[in-house]
XYZ file of C-alpha atoms in Angstrom:
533
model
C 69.590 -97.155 24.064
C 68.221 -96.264 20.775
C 70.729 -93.299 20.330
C 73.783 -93.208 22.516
C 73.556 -89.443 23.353
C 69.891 -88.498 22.333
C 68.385 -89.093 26.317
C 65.661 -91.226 24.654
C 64.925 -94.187 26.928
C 66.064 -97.543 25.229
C 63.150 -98.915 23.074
C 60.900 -101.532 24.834
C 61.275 -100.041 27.879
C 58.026 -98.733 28.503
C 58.328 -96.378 31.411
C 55.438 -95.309 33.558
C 54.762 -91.812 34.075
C 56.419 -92.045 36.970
C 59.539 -93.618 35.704
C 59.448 -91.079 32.918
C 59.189 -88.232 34.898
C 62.207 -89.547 36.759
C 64.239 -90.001 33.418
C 63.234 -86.641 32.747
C 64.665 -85.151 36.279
C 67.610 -87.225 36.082
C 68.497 -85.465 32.651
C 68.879 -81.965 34.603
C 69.484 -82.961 37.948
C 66.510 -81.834 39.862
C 64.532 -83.974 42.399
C 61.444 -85.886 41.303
C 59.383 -85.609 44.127
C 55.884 -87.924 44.645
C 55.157 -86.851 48.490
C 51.924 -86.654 48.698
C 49.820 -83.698 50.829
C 49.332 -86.395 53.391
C 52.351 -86.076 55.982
C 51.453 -89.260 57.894
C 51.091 -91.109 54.129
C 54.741 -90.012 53.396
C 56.577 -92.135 56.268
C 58.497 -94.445 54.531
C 58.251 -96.624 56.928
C 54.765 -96.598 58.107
C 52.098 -99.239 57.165
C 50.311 -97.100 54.412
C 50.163 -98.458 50.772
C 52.126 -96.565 48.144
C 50.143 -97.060 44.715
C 51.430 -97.280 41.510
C 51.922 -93.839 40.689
C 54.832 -93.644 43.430
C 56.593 -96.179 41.924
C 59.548 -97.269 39.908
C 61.044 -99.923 38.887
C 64.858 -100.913 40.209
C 65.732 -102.112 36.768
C 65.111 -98.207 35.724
C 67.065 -97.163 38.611
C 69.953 -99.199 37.711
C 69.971 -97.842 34.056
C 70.141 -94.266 34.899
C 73.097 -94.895 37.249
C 75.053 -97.343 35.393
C 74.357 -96.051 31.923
C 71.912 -92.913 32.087
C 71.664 -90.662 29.439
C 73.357 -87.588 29.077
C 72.397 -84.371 30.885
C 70.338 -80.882 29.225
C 73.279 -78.747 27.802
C 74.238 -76.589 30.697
C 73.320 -78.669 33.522
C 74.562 -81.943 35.857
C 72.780 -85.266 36.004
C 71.908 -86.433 39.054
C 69.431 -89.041 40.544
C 67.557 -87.315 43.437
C 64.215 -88.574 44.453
C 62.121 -87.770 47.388
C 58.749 -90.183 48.243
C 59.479 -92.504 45.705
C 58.862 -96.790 46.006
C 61.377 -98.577 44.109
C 60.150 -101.895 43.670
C 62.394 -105.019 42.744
C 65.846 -105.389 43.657
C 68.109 -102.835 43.143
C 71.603 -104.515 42.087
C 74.361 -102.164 41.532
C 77.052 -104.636 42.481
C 80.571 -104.106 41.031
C 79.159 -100.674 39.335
C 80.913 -97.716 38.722
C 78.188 -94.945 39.309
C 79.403 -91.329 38.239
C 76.359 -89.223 39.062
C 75.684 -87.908 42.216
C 73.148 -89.689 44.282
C 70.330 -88.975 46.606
C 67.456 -90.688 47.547
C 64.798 -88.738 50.312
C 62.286 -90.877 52.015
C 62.088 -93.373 49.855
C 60.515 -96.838 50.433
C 62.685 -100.337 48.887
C 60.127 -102.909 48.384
C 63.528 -105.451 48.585
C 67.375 -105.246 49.622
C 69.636 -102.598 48.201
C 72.863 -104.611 46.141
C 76.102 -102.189 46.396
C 79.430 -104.561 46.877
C 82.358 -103.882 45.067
C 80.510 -100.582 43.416
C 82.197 -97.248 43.249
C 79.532 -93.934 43.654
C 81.119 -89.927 44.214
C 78.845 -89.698 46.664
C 75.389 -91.441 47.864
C 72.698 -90.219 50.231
C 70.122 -92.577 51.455
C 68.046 -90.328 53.993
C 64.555 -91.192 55.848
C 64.666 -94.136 53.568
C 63.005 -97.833 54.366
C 65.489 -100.148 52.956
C 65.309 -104.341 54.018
C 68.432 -104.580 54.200
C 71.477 -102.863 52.187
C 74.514 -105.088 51.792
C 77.192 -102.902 50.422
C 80.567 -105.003 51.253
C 83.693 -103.408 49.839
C 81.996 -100.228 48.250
C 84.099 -97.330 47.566
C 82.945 -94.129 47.819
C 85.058 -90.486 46.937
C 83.206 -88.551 48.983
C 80.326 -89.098 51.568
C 77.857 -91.746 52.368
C 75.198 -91.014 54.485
C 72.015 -92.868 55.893
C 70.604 -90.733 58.177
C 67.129 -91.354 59.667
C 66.709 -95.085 57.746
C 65.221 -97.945 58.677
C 67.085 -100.714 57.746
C 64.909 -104.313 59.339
C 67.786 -106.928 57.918
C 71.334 -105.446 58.733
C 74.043 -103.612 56.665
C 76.904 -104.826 55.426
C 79.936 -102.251 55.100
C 82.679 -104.837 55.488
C 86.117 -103.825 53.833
C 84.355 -100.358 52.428
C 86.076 -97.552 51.806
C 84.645 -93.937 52.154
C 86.092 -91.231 51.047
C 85.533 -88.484 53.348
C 82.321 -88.749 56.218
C 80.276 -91.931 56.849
C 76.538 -90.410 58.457
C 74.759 -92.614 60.191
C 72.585 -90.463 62.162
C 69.361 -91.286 63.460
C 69.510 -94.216 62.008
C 67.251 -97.341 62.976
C 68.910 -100.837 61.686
C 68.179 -104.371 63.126
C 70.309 -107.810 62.776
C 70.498 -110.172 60.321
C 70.378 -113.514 60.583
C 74.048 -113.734 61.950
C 72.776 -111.496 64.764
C 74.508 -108.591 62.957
C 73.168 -104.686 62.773
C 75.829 -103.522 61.243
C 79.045 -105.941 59.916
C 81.753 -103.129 58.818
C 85.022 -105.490 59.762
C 87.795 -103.788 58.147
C 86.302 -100.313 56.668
C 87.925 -97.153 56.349
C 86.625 -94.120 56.674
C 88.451 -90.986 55.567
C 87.244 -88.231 57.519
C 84.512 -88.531 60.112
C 81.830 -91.492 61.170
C 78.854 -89.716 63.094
C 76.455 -92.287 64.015
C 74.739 -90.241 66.800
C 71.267 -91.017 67.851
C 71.249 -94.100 66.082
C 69.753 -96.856 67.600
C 70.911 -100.308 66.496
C 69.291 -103.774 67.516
C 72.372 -106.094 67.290
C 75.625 -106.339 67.185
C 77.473 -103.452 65.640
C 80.929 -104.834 64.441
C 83.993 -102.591 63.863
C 86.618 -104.831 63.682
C 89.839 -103.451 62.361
C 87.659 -100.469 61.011
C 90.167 -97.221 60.607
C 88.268 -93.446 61.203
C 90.302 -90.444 59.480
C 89.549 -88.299 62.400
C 86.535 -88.710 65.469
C 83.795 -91.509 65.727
C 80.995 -90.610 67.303
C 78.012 -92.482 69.000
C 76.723 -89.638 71.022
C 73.376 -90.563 72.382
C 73.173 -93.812 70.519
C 71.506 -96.732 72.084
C 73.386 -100.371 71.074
C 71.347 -102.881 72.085
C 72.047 -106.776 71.612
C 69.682 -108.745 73.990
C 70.794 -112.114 71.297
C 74.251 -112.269 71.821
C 77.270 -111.404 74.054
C 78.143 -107.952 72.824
C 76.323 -104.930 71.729
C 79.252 -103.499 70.072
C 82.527 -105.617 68.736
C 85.477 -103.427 67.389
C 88.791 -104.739 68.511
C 91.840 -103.270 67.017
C 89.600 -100.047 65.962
C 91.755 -96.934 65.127
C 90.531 -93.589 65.318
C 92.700 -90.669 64.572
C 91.406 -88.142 67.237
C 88.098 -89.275 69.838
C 85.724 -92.132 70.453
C 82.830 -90.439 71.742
C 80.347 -92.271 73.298
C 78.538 -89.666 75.277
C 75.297 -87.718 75.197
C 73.634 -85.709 72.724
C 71.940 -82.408 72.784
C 68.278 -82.866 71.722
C 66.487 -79.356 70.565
C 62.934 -79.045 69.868
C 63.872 -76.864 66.466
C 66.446 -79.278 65.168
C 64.195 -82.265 65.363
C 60.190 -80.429 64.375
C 61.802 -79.718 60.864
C 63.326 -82.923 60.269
C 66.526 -81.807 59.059
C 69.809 -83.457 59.125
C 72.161 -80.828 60.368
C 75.508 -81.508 57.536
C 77.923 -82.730 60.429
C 75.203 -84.335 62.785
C 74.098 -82.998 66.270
C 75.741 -80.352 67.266
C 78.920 -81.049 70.103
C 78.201 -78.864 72.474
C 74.313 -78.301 73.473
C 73.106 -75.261 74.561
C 71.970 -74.878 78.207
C 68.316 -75.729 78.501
C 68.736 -78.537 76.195
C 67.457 -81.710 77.045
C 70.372 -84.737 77.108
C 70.225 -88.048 75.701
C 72.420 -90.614 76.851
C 74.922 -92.854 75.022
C 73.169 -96.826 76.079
C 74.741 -99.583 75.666
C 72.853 -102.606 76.302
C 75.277 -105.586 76.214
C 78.726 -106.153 76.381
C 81.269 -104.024 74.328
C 84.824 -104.968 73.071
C 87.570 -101.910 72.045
C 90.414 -104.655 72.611
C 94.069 -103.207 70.794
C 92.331 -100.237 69.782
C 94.627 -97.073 69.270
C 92.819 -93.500 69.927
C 94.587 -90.590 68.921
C 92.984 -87.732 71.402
C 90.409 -89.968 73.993
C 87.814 -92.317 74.694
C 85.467 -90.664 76.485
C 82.390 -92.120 78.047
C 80.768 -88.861 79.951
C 77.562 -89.904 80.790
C 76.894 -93.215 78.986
C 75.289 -95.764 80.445
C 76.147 -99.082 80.676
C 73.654 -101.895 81.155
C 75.477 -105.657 81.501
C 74.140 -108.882 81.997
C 76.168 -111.651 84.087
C 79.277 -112.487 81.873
C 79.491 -109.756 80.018
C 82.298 -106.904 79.999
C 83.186 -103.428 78.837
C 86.777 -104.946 77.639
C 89.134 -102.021 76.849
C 91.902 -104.852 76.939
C 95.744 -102.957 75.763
C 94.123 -100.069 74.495
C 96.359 -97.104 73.924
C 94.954 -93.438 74.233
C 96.105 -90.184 75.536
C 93.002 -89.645 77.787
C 90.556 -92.128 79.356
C 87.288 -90.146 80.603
C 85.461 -93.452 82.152
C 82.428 -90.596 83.726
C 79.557 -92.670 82.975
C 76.877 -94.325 84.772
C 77.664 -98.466 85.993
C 75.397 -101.374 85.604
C 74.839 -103.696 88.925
C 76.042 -106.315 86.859
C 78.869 -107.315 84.305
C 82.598 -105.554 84.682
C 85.141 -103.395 83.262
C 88.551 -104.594 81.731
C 91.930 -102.839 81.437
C 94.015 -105.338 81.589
C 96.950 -103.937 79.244
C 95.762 -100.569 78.470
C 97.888 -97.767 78.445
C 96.701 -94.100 79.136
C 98.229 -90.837 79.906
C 95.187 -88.953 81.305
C 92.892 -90.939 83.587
C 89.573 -88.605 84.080
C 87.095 -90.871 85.987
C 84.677 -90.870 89.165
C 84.128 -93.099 91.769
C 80.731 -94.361 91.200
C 81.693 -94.530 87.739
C 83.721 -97.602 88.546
C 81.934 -101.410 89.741
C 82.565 -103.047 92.932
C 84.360 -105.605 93.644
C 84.886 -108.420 91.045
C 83.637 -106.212 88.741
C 87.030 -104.627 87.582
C 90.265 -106.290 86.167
C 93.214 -103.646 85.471
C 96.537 -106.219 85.654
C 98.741 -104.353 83.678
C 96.568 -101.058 83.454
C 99.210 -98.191 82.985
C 98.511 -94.456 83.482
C 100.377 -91.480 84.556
C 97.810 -88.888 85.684
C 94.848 -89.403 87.891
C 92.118 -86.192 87.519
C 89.062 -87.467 89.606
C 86.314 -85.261 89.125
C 83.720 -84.835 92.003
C 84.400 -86.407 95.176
C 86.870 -89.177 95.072
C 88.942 -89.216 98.194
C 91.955 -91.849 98.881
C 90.017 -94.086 100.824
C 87.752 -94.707 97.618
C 90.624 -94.985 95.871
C 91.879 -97.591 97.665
C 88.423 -99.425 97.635
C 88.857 -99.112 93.857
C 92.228 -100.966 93.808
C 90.698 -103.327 96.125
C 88.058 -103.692 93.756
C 90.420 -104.852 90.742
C 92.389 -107.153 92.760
C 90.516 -109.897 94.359
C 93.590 -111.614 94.982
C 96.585 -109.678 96.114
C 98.753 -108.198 93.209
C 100.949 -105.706 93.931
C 100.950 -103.753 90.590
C 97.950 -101.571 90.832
C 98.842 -100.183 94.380
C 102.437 -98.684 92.876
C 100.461 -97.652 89.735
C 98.613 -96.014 91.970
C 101.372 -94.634 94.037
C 103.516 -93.502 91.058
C 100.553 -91.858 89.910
C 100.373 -89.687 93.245
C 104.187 -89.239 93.893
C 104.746 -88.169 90.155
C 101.773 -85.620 91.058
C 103.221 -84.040 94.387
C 101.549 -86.178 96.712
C 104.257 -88.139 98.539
C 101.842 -88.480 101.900
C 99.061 -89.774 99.826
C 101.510 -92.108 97.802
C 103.054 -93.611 101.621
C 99.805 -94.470 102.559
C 99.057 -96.286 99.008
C 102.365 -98.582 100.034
C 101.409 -99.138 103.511
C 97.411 -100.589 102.244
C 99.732 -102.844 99.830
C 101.723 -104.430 102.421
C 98.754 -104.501 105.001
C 97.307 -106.024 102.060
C 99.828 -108.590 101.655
C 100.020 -109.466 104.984
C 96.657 -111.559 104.887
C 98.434 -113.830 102.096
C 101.465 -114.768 104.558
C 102.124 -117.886 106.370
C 100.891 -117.350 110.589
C 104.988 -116.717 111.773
C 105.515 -113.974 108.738
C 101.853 -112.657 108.993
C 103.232 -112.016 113.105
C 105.724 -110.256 111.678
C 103.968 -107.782 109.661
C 101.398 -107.256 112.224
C 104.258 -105.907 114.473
C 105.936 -103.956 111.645
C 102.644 -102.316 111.416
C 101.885 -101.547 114.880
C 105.775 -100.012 115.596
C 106.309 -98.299 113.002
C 103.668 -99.020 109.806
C 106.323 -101.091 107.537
C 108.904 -97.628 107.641
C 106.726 -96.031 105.767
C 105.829 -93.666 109.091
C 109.494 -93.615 110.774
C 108.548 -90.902 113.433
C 106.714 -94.008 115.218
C 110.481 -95.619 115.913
C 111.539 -92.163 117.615
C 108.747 -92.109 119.528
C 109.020 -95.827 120.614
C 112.803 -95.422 121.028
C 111.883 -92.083 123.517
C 109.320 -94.549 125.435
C 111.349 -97.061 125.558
C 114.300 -95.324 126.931
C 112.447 -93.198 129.354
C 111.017 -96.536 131.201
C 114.650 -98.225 130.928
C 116.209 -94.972 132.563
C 113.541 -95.164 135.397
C 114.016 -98.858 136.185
C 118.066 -98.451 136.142
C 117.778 -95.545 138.494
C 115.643 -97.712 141.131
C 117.455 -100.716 140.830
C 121.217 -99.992 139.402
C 123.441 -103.108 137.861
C 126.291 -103.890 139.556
C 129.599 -103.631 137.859
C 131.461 -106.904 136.061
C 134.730 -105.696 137.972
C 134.209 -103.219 141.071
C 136.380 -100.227 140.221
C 136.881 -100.574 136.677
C 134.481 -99.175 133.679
C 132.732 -96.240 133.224
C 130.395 -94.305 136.298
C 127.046 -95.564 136.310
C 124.585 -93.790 134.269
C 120.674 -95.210 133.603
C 120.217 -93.249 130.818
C 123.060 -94.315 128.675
C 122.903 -97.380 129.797
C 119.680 -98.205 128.529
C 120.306 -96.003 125.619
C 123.258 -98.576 124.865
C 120.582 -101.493 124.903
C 118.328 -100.049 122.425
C 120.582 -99.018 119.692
C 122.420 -101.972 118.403
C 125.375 -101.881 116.212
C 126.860 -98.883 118.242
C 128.721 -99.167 120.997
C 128.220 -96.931 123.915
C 130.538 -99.161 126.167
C 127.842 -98.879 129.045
C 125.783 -102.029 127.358
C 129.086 -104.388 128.565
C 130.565 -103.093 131.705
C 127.206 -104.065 133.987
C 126.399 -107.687 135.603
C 122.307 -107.615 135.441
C 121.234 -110.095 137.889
C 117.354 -111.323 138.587
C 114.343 -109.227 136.896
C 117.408 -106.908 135.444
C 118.285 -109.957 132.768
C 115.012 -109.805 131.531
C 114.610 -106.045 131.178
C 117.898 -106.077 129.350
C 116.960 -109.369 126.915
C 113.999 -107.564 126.425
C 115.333 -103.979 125.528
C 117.710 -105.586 123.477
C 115.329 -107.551 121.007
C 112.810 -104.637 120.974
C 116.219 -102.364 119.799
C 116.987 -104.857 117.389
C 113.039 -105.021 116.225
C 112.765 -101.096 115.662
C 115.680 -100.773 114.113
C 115.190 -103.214 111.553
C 111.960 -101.939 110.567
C 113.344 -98.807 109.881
C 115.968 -99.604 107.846
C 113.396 -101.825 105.784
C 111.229 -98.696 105.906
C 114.117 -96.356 104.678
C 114.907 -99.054 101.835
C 111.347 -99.154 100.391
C 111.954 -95.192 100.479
C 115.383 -94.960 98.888
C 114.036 -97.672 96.001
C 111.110 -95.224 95.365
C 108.410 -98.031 95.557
């Protein structure tokens, strides 16, 4: 510069009167602005030409930035342009940039260079960038990139922002690694709102860290090159992953403006919905979420092979209340949740869900979600017989008040392990079930045992058993006579003082192994009981 402190441009510069005018803005931190009257000519992103008077150079934009001159006594420099076209490459890398930044529907005629830079705070909005590869940037306060276009991927791996990361309404496709966004590792202090944003790729989180919420609400990930749509094992997120739908209102969108926090949460009733879409497979694997994942409404579109993998996630609430693909399926193998909030057609059919290991304590269906369902749910997850998820299930309802609904959960387990035993044990269980349904429904043995003794007493009074030694033993009684058939262990001394003879052997042998039978299935019923299974 000729002076250091004189806000001269350096000699041999030679800016255009665009350039200067931008110098000149810079100096007292107002916005040069070169829309034209021409809405449809302002689109950054359209096809129309943007002529030389709209246009600066990068190399000028990297000056002011890096080593701009100082501001008019008694104001701020800033860089804030609105319909500008900065052509060349604009290479901040490694940069410390003081002044505040924003850039309003501007066109880059090449990629934005911003790794290892440091800005206060930079605002890309409406902007047409190629691609903006900004790996390990550091930022004190905000970034935001609401309502670009970026057509070559961004690269936020390792960043570090400061307070909010905006994404909002933001268009960005993949790069040539099939990437939309690569942001592996990056913290974020406060919020990431990337609602509405529609990315063609694969969005990659891994190991990313959110201060507090991260919200795709009515985003639409779509990756129709690769496996997954969106890739962010081992994510943490202080408070809630929302990937739900957003309120769409005809005033926030005619005026263009970019609310400061994104959509609103909560839309107002009238308001037409837009649905979180993911098109592709998605992977939250080891994440940790401080208040929920919650997927009201989304939708989920998989291809054969591909899975919504939620694989030893830890959260206190689990709303799965979206809508489910034909295809692909849902893992929770691992995952531990306190509050599962869910619906029945939210959930795929069979082979479509894996939960071995899925742990959570409280079950709150909403809509209509009946036992049976439930059961065709486990059923679902468990193509071959595994006893976890039916005691899971179980606990669930027992820890909740529900002890009926729990026995029932039990009995489906055993009836369902019954069809894995050999023909001799399967026999077995088939006759547990039909007497008294494995003890877990012990009024069946007193009504068996009544039956039973009833016919026995009838039989004994029509054809009595003669006495082992005439004169000796107790008077002859049917009823307890039969009664001390059927009850083993405890002896009535009736059962040995009596000689059957013919038909009368059999009706004993018989009484005697059907005793033996009932009572053994209850004390296996009272054991599953006592143990709390």
């Amino acid at each position: 510069m000729t002076e250091p402190h004189d806000g001269e441009p350096p000699a041999g510069l030679d800016l255009t009167p665009a350039e200067r005018g931008m110098w000149e803005a810079f100096r007292t931190g107002s916005t040069h602005d070169l829309r034209t009257p021409f809405s449809e000519r302002n689109d950054p992103a359209s096809s129309h030409s943007w002529g030389p008077e709209r246009c600066v150079r990068a190399q000028v934009v990297a000056l002011l930035l890096l080593d701009g001159p100082p501001a008019v006594p008694g104001r701020v420099s800033a860089l804030k342009l609105n319909g500008v076209r900065i052509t060349g490459t604009l290479d901040l890398s490694g940069g410390t940039v003081v002044p505040y930044v924003e850039l309003q529907n501007c066109r880059f005629d090449h990629q934005v260079l911003l790794p290892e830079s440091q800005f206060t705070t930079l605002r890309l909005v409406g902007c047409a960038i190629p691609r903006l590869e900004a790996a390990r940037l550091r930022t004190d306060g905000d970034l935001h990139l609401p309502r670009c276009v970026v057509q070559n991927g961004i690269r936020l791996t390792d960043a570090q922002i400061g307070t909010d990361l905006l994404l909002n309404q933001l268009v960005v496709r993949r790069d040539r690694r099939g990437l939309s966004i690569a942001a592996d590792g990056m913290t974020v202090g406060q919020d990431l709102q990337a609602e509405m944003m529609r990315s063609y790729g694969e969005l990659s989180m891994r190991g990313a860290q959110i201060g507090v919420s991260l919200s795709l609400r009515g985003s639409t990930l779509s990756n129709p090159f690769g496996r997954r749509a969106l890739n962010a094992p081992q994510l943490t997120v202080e408070r809630t992953l929302y990937l739900t739908a957003a309120g769409i209102s005809g005033s926030a969108t005619a005026g263009g403006a970019t609310p400061p926090y994104g959509i609103g949460n909560t839309p107002e009733h009238g308001t037409r919905l837009q649905r979180f879409e993911c098109q592709g497979g998605m992977r939250l694997d080891d994440g940790r979420f401080g208040d929920a994942v919650d997927f009201s409404q989304a939708r989920l579109v998989l291809e054969t092979g591909q899975e919504v993998s939620l694989r030893r996630i830890q959260t206190p609430e689990l709303r799965f209340l979206g809508e489910w693909a034909q295809r692909g399926r849902v893992v929770l193998s691992g995952a531990r949740v306190v509050n599962l909030v869910d619906r029945a057609e939210s959930w795929p059919g069979p082979g479509g869900l894996v939960m071995a290991g899925f742990f959570y304590e409280n079950l709150i269906p909403l809509g209509h979600f009946p036992l049976d369902l439930r059961l065709e749910w486990v059923a679902a997850a468990t193509p071959e017989y595994a006893p976890e998820p039916y005691e899971r299930l179980a606990g669930a309802l027992r820890d909740s008040g529900e002890d009926a609904e729990a026995r029932k959960v039990l009995l489906a387990k055993q009836r369902r392990r019954r069809e894995t035993l050999p023909p001799a044990a399967k026999a077995w269980g088939y006759l547990q079930d039909w007497t008294v349904a494995y003890g877990y429904r012990p009024g069946r043995a007193a009504v068996w045992m009544a039956v039973l003794w009833a016919a026995a007493a009838v039989y004994f009074t029509y054809r009595p058993v003669p006495p082992i030694k005439e004169g000796e033993g107790p008077a002859w009684s049917p009823g307890l006579y039969a009664l001390d058939l059927l009850v083993p262990v405890v002896d009535l001394g009736h059962g040995t003082a009596w000689r059957p003879t013919g038909a009368a052997q059999w009706v004993v042998t018989a009484l005697i192994l059907l005793g033996w039978v009932l009572a053994t299935t209850v004390a296996a019923g009272a054991s599953r009981m006592l143990r709390r299974q």
